[in-house]
CSV table of C-alpha atoms and ligand atoms in Angstrom, one decimal:
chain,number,residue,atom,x,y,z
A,21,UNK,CA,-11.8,25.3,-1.1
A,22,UNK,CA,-9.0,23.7,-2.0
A,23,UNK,CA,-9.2,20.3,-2.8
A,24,UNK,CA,-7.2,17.1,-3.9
A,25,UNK,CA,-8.4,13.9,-6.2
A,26,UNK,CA,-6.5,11.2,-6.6
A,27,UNK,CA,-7.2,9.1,-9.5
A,28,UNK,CA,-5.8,5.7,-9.7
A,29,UNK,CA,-4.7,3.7,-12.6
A,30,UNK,CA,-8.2,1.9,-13.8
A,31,UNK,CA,-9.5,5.4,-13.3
A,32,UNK,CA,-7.3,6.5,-16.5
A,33,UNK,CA,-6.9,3.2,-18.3
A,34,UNK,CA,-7.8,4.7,-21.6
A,35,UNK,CA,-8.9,7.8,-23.3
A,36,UNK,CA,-12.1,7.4,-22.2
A,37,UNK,CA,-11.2,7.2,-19.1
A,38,UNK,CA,-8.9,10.4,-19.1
A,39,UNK,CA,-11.8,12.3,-20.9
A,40,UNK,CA,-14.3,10.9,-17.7
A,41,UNK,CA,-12.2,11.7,-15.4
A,42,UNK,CA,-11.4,15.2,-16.9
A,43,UNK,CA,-14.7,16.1,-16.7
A,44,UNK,CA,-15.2,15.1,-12.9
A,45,UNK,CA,-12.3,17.5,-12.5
A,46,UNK,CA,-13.6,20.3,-14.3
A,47,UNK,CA,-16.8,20.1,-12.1
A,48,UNK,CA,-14.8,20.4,-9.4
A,49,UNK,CA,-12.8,23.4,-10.4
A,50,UNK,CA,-16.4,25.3,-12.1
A,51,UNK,CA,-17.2,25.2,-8.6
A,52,UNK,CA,-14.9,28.3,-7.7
A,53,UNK,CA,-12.5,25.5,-5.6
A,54,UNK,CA,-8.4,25.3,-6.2
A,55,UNK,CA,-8.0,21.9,-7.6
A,56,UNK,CA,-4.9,19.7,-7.5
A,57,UNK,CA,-4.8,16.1,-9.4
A,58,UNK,CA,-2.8,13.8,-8.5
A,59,UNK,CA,-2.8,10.7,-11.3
A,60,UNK,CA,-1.4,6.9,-11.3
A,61,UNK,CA,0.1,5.1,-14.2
A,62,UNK,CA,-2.4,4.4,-16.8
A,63,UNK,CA,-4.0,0.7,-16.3
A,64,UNK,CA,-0.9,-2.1,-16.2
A,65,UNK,CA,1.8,0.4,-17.1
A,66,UNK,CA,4.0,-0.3,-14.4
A,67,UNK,CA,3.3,-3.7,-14.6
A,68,UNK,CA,4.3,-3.8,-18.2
A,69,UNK,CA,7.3,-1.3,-17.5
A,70,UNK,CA,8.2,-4.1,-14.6
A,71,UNK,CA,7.9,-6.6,-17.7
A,72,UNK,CA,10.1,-4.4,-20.2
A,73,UNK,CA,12.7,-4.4,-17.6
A,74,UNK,CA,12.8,-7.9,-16.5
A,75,UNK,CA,13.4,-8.6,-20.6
A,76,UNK,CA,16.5,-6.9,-20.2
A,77,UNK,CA,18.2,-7.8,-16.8
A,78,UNK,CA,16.8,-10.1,-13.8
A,79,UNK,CA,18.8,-7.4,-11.3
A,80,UNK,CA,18.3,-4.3,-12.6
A,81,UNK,CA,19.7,-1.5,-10.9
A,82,UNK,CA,16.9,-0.2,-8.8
A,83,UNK,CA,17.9,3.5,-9.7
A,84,UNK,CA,17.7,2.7,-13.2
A,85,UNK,CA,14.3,0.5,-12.0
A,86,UNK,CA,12.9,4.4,-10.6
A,87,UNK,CA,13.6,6.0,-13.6
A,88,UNK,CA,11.8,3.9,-16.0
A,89,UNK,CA,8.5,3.4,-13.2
A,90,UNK,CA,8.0,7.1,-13.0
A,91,UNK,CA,7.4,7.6,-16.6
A,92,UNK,CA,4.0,5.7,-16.2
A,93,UNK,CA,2.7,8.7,-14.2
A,94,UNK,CA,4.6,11.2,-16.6
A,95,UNK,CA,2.4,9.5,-19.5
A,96,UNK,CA,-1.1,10.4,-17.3
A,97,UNK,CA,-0.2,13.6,-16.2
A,98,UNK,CA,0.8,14.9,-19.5
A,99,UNK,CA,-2.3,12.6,-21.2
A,100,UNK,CA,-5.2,14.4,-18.6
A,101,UNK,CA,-3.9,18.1,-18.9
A,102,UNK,CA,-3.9,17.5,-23.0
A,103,UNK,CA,-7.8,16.2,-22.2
A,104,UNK,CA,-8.4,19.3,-19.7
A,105,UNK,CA,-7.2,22.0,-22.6
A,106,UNK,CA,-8.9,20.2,-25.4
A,107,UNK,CA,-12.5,21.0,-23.2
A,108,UNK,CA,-11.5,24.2,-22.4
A,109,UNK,CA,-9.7,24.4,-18.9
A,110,UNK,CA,-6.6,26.0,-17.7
A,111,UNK,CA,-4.0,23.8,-16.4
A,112,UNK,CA,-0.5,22.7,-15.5
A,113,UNK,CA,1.0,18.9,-15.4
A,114,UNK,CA,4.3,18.5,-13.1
A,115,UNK,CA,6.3,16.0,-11.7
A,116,UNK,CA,8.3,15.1,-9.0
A,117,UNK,CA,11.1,17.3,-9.9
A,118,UNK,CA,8.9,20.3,-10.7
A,119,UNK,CA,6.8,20.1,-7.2
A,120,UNK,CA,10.0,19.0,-5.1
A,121,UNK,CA,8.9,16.3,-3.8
A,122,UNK,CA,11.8,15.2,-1.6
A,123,UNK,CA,12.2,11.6,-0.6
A,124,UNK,CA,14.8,9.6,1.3
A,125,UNK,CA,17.3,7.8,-0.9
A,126,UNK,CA,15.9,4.3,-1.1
A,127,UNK,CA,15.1,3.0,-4.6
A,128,UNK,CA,11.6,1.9,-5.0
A,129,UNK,CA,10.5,2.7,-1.2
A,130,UNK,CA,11.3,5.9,-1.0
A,131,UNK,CA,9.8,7.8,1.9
A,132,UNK,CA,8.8,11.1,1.5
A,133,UNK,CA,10.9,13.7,3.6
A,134,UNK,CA,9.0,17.3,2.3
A,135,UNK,CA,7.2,18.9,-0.5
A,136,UNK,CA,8.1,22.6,-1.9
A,137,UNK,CA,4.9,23.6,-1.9
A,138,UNK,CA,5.9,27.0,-3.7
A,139,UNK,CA,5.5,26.0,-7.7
A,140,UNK,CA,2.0,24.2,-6.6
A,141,UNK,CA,0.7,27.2,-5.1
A,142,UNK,CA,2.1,29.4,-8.1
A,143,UNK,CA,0.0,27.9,-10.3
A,144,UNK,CA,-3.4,27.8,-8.2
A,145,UNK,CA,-3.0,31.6,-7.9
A,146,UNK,CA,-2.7,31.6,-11.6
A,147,UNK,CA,-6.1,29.7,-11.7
A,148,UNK,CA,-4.7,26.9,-12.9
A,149,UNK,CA,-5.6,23.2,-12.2
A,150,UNK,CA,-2.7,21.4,-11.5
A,151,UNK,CA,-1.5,17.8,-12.5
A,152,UNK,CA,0.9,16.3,-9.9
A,153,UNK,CA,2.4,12.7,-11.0
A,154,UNK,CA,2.1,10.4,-8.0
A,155,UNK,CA,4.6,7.9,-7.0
A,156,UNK,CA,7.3,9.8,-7.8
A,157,UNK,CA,10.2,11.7,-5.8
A,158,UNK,CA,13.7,12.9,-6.0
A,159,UNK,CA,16.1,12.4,-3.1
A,160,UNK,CA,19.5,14.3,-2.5
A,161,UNK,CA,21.3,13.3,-5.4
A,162,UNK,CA,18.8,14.9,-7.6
A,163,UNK,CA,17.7,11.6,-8.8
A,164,UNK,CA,14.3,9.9,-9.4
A,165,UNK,CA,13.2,7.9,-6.8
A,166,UNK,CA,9.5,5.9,-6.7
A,167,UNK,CA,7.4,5.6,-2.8
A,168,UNK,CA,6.6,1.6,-3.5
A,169,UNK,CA,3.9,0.1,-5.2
A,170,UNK,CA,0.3,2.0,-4.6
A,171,UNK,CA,2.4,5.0,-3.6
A,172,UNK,CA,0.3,7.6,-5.3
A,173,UNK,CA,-2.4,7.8,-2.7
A,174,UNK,CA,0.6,8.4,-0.4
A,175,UNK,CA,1.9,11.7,-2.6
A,176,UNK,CA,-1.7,12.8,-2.5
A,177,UNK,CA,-2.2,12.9,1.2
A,178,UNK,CA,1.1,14.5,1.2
A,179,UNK,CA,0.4,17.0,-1.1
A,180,UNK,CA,-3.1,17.4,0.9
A,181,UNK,CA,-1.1,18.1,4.1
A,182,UNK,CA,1.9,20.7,2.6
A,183,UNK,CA,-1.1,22.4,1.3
A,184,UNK,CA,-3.5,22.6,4.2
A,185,UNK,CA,-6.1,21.3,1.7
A,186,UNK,CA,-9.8,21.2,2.5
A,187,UNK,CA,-10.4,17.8,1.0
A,188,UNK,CA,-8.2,14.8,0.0
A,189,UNK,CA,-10.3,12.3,-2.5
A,190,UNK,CA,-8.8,9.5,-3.9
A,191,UNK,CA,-10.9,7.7,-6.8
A,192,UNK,CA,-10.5,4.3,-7.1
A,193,UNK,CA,-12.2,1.4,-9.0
A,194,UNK,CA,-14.5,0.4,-6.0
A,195,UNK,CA,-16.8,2.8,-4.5
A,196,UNK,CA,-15.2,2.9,-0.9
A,197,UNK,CA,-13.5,0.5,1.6
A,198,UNK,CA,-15.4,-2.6,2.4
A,199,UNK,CA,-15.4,-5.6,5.3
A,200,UNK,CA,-13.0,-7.5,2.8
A,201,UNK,CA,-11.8,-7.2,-1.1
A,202,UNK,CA,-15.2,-7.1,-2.7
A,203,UNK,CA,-13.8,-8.8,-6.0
A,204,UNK,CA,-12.7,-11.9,-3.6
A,205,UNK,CA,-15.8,-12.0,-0.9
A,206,UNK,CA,-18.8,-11.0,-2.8
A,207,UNK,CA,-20.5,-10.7,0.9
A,208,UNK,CA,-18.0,-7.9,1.5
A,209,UNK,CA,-20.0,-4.4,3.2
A,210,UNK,CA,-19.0,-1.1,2.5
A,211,UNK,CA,-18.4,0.8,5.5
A,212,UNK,CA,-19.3,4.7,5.5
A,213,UNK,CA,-16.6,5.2,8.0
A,214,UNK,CA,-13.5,3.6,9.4
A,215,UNK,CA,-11.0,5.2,11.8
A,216,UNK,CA,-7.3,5.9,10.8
A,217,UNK,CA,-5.8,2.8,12.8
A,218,UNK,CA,-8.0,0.5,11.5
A,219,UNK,CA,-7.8,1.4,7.6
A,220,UNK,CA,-3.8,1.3,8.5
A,221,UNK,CA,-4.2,-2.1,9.9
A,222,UNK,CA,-6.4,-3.6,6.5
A,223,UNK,CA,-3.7,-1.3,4.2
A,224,UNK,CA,-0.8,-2.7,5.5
A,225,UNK,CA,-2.2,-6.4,6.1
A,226,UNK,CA,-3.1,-6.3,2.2
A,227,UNK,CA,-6.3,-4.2,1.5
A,228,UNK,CA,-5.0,-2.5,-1.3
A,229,UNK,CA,-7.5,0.3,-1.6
A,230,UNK,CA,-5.3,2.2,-0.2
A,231,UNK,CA,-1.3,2.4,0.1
A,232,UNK,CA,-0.7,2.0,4.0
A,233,UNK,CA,2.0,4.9,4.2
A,234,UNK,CA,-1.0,7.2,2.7
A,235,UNK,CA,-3.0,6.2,5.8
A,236,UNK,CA,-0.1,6.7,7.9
A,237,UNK,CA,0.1,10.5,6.7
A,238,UNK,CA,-3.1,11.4,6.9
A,239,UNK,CA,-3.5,10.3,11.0
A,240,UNK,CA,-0.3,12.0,11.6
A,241,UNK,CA,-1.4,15.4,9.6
A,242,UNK,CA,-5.2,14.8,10.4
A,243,UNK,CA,-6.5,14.5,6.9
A,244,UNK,CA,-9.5,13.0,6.5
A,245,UNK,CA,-9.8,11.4,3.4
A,246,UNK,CA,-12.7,9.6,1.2
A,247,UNK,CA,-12.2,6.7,-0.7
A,248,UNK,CA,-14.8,6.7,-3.5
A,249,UNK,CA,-15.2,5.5,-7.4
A,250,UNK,CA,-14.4,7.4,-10.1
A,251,UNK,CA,-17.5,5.8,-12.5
A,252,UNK,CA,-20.5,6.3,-10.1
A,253,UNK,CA,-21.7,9.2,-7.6
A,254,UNK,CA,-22.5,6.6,-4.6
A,255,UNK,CA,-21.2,8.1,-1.6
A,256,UNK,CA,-17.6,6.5,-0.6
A,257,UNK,CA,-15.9,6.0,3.1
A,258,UNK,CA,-14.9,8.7,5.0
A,259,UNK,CA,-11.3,7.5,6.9
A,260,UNK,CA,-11.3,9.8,10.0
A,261,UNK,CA,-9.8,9.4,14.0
A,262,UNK,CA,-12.9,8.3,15.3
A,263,UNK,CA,-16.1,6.8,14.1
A,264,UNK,CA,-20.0,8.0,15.5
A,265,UNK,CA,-20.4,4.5,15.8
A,266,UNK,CA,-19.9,2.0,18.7
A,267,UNK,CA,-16.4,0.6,18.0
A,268,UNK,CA,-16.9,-2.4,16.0
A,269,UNK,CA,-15.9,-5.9,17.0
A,270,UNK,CA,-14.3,-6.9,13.4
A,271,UNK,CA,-13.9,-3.8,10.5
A,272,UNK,CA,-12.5,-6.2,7.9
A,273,UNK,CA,-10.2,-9.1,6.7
A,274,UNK,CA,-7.7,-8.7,4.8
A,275,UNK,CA,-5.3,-11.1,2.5
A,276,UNK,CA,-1.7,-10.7,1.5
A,277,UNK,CA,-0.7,-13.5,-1.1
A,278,UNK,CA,3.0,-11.5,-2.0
A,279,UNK,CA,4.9,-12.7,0.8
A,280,UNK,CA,7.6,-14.9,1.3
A,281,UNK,CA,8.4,-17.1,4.6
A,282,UNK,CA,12.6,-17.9,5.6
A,283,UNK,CA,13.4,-20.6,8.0
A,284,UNK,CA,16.9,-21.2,9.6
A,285,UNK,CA,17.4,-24.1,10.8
A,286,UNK,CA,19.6,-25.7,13.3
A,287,UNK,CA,21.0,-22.4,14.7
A,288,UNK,CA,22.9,-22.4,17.3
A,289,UNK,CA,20.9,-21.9,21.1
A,290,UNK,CA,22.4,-18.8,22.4
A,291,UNK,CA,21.6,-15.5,23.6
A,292,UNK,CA,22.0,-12.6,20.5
A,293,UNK,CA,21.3,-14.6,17.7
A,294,UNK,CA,18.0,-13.1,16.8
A,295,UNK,CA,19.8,-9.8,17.4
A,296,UNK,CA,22.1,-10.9,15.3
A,297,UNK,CA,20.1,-12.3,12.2
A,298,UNK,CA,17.6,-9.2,12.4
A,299,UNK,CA,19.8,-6.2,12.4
A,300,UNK,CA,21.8,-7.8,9.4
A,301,UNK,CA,18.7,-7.6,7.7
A,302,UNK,CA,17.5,-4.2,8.5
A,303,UNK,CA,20.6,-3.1,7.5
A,304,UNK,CA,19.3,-3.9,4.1
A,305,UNK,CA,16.3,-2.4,4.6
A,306,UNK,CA,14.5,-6.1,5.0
A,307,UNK,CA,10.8,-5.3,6.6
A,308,UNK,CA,10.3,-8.9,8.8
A,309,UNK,CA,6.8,-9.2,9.7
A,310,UNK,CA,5.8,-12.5,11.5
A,311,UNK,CA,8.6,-14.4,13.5
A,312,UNK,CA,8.3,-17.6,15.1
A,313,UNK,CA,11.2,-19.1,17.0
A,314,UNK,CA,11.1,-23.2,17.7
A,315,UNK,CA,11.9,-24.5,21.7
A,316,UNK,CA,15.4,-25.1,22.1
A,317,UNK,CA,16.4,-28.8,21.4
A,318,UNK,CA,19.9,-30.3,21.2
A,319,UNK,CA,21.1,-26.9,22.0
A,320,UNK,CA,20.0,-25.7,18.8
A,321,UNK,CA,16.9,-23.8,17.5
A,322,UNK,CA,14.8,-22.9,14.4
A,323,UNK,CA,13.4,-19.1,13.9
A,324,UNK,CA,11.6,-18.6,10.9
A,325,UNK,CA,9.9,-15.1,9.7
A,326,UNK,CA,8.0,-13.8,6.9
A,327,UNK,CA,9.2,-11.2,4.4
A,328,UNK,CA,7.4,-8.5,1.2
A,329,UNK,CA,8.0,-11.6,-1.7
A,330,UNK,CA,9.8,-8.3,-3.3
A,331,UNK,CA,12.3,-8.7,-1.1
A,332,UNK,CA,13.1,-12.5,-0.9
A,333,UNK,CA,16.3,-11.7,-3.5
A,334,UNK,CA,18.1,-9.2,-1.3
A,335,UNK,CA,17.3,-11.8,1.7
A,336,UNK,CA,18.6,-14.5,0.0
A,337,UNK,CA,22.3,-12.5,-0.3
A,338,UNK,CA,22.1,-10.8,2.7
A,339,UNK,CA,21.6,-14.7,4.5
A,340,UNK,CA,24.2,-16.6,2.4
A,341,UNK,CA,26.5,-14.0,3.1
A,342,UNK,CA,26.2,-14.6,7.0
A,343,UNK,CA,24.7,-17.9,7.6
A,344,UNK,CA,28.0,-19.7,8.1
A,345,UNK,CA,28.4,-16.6,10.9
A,346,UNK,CA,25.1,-17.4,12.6
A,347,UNK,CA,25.6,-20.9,12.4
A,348,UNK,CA,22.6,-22.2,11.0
A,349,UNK,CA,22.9,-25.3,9.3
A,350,UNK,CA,20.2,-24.9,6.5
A,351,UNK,CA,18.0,-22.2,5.3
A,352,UNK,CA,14.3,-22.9,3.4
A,353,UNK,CA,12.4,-20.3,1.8
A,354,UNK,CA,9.2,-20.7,1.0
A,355,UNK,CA,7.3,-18.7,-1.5
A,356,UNK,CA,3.7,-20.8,-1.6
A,357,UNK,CA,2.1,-18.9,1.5
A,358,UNK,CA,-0.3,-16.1,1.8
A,359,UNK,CA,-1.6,-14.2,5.2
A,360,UNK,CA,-5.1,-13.8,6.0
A,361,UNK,CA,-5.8,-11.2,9.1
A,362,UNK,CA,-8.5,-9.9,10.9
A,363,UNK,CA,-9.1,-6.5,11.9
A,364,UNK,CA,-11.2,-4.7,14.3
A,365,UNK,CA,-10.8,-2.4,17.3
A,366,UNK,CA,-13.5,-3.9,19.5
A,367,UNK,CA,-11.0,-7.2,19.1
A,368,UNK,CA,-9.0,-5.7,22.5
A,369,UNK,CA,-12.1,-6.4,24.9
A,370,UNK,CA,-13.5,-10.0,23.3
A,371,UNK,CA,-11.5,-13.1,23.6
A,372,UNK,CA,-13.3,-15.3,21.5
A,373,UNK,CA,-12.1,-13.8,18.3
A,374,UNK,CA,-9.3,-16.1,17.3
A,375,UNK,CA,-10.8,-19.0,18.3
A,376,UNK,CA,-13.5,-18.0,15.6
A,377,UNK,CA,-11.1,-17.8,13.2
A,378,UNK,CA,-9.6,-20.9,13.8
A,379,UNK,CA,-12.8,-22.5,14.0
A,380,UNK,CA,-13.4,-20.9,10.7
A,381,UNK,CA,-10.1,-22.7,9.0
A,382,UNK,CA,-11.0,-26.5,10.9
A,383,UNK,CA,-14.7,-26.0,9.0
A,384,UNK,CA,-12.8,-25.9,5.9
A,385,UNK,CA,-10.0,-28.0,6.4
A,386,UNK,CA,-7.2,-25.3,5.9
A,387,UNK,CA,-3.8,-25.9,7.4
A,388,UNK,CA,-2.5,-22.9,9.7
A,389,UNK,CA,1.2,-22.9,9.7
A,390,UNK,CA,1.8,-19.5,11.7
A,391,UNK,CA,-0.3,-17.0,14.1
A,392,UNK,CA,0.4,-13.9,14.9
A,393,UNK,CA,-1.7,-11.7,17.7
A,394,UNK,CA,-1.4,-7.9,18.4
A,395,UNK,CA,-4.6,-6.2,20.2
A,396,UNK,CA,-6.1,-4.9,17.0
A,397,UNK,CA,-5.8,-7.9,14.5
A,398,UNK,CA,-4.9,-11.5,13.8
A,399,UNK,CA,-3.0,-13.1,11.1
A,400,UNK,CA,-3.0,-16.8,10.2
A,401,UNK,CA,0.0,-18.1,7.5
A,402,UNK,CA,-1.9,-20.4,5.2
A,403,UNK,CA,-1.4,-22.5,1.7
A,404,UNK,CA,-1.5,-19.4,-1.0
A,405,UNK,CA,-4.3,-21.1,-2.8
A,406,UNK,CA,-6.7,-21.7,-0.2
A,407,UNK,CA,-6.2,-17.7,0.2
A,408,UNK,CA,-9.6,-16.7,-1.4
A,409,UNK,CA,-11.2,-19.6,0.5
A,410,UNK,CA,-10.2,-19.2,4.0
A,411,UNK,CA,-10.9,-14.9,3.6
A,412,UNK,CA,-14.4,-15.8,2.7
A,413,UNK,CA,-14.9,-18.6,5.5
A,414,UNK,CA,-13.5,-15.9,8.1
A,415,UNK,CA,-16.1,-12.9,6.6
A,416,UNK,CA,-18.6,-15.7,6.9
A,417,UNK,CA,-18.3,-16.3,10.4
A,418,UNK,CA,-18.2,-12.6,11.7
A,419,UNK,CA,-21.2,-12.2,9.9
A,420,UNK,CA,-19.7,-9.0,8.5
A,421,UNK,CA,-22.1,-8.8,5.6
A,422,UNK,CA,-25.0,-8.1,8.5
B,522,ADP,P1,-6.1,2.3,-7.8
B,522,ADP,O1,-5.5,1.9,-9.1
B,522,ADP,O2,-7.3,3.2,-7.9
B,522,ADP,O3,-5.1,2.8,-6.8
B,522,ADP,P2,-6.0,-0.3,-6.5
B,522,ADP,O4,-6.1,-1.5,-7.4
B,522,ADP,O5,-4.7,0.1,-6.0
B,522,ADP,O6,-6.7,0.9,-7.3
B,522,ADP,O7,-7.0,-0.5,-5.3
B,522,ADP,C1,-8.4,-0.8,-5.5
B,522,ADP,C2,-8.6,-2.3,-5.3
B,522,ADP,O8,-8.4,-2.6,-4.0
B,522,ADP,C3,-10.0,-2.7,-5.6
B,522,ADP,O9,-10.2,-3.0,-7.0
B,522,ADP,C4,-10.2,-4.0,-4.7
B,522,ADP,O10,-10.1,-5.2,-5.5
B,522,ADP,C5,-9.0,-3.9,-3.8
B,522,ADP,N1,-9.3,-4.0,-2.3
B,522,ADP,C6,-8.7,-4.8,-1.5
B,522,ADP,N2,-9.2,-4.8,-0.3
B,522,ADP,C7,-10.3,-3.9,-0.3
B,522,ADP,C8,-11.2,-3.5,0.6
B,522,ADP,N3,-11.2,-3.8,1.9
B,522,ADP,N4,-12.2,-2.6,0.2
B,522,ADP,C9,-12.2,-2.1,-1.1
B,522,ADP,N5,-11.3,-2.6,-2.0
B,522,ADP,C10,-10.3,-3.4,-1.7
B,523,LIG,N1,1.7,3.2,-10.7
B,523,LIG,C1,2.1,2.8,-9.4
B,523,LIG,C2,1.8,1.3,-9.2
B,523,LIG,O1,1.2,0.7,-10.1
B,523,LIG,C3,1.6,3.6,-8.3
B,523,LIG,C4,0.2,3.6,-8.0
B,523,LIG,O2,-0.6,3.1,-8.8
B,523,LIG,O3,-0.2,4.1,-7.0
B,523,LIG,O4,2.2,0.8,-8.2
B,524,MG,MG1,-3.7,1.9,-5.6
């Protein structure tokens, strides 16, 4: 069989780590199967790398941004083949450059076009195991780009679809997906199974077991993936297109506390202006998520929306340099909100599920200051520090931990 693990960075914090997770490998490999690692950053490496940077420059240049990031994964994947040969194993570490992993040309969220799968497969036939650095890509201009923060599971299910492999494992810190963050709602369930779209929901409304592109790959190229721990043999969650089980109601809450909200104000009340205001930022590669647009008074209106908190800077230029254009007479940006969201597939044929959640944020006196309603989930925009409150009042009221 072939088969790739993805280990992420708690999974590797430390020597011990590497040595633990070596060993995992090699049990893998003794087996007779082809095995391909794919490895994060060691612990807080990018977040100390982020620090290193921001000690130099506020606006670094994202290129030079890319190429500094990717030599976290460099460190593991050089660190865990040094552990491998020390016990004895035969193997090969490789990066971005080495696999050709092409991306697009974006800077830290770089999307990933193809993978050469030609050295990969090289080396298997040579019996080697191979080290692949997630995270990492290089676009057109030959130069290092990084897929976004959490991308490695997404260059493991990638390398798991180029290769046809048999099994894509990524090894995290928890031992599979639960109802809600176990660290924040101790009630929290593990599920055994959850479907593609609903693990894509929770990934992209901030469950951050997994990186929501890597979920987006594996529905498209059908790879089933399980999300398991790296320190414990207890069974993980299989993410697949359909579950045995009835569909359930809820499959999890989720919170997102790095966003940021922009209101303009006072803009004037005519057709195109959301048009207007929303392409601009596209242009600039600006992902809006919620929008909320105020009833037209005085000819004028409001429209306010919610952006990644990574991307507030870029807003902020893109919107001084046009508000005069729109005509909006003041801007506020607001940085002190989080998202909570439900999730579930069953939510489609039951009405009662927002009012639940509402119900949920009156029992503990939590403000709501935007909804947002598709037919799989619900989102609520709420204080940032009542975040950890309101996600546990919401699992509380599902009765999720059932
Ligand atoms: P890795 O470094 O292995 O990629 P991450 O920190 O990116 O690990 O993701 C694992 C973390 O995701 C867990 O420690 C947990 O706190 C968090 N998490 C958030 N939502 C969930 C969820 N629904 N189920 C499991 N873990 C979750
Ligand atoms: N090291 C990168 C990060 O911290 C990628 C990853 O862990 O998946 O975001
Ligand atoms: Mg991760």
């Amino acid at each position: 069989m072939l088969i790739v693990q993805k280990f992420g960075g708690s999974s590797v914090a430390n020597a011990e780590r590497v040595y633990n997770v070596a060993k995992r490998v090699a049990e893998t490999y003794k087996k007779g199967n082809d095995v391909i690692v794919v490895l994060s950053a060691q612990g807080d490496t990018t977040d100390d790398l982020i620090a290193k940077a921001k000690e130099i420059s506020k606006n670094p240049p994202k290129r030079e941004m890319d190429m500094l990031l990717s030599t976290g994964e460099q460190q593991s994947v050089a660190l865990m083949a040094m552990a491998l040969s020390e016990l004895g194993y035969p193997c090969v570490s490789l990066n971005a450059y080495q696999v050709g992993m092409i991306t697009t040309s974006a800077y830290s969220n770089a999307r990933l076009k193809r993978i050469k799968p030609d050295r990969i497969r090289r080396e298997l036939d040579r019996r080697n195991i191979v080290l692949v650095t997630g995270f990492q890509g290089m676009n057109r201009f030959d130069d290092i780009t990084t897929l976004g923060r959490g991308g490695s599971d997404t260059t493991a299910v990638a390398i798991a679809a180029a290769l046809n492999a048999d099994q894509c494992e990524i090894y995290t810190d928890v031992d599979g997906v639960y109802t809600a963050d176990p660290r924040v709602v101790k009630d929290a369930k593990k599920l055994d199974e959850i479907t593609y779209n609903e693990m894509l929901e929770l990934a992209s409304l901030g469950a951050k077991v997994l990186h929501n592109r890597s979920v987006e790959l594996a529905k498209k190229y059908n790879v089933e993936l399980v999300v398991r721990s790296s320190l414990t043999n207890a069974e993980g969650t299989v993410v697949k297109e359909a579950c045995k089980m009835e569909e359930m109601l809820i499959s999890g809450v989720a919170g997102d506390d790095e966003i940021a909200r922009v209101s303009l104000i006072g803009l004037a009340d005519t057709p195109g202006k959301a048009f207007d205001i929303f392409a601009t930022l596209a242009k600039k590669n600006i992902n809006v998520d919620i929008i909320l647009q105020s009833i037209g008074r005085d000819n004028t209106k409001d429209i306010s929306f919610t952006i990644p908190d990574t991307t507030l800077s870029d807003a902020k230029e893109v919107i001084e340099q046009n508000m005069q254009r729109w005509g909006a007479k003041s801007v506020d940006y607001n940085e002190n909100l989080a998202k909570v969201s439900v999730v579930g597939a069953g939510m489609v044929a039951n009405t009662g599920v927002a009012s639940k959640m509402f119900e949920a944020m009156y029992d503990c006196g939590i403000n709501i200051h935007m909804i947002s309603t598709s037919e799989i989930k619900i989102s609520i925009l709420i204080d940032k520090k009542e975040m950890h409150r309101a996600m546990n009042a919401i699992h509380g009221k599902f009765d999720l931990a059932d």
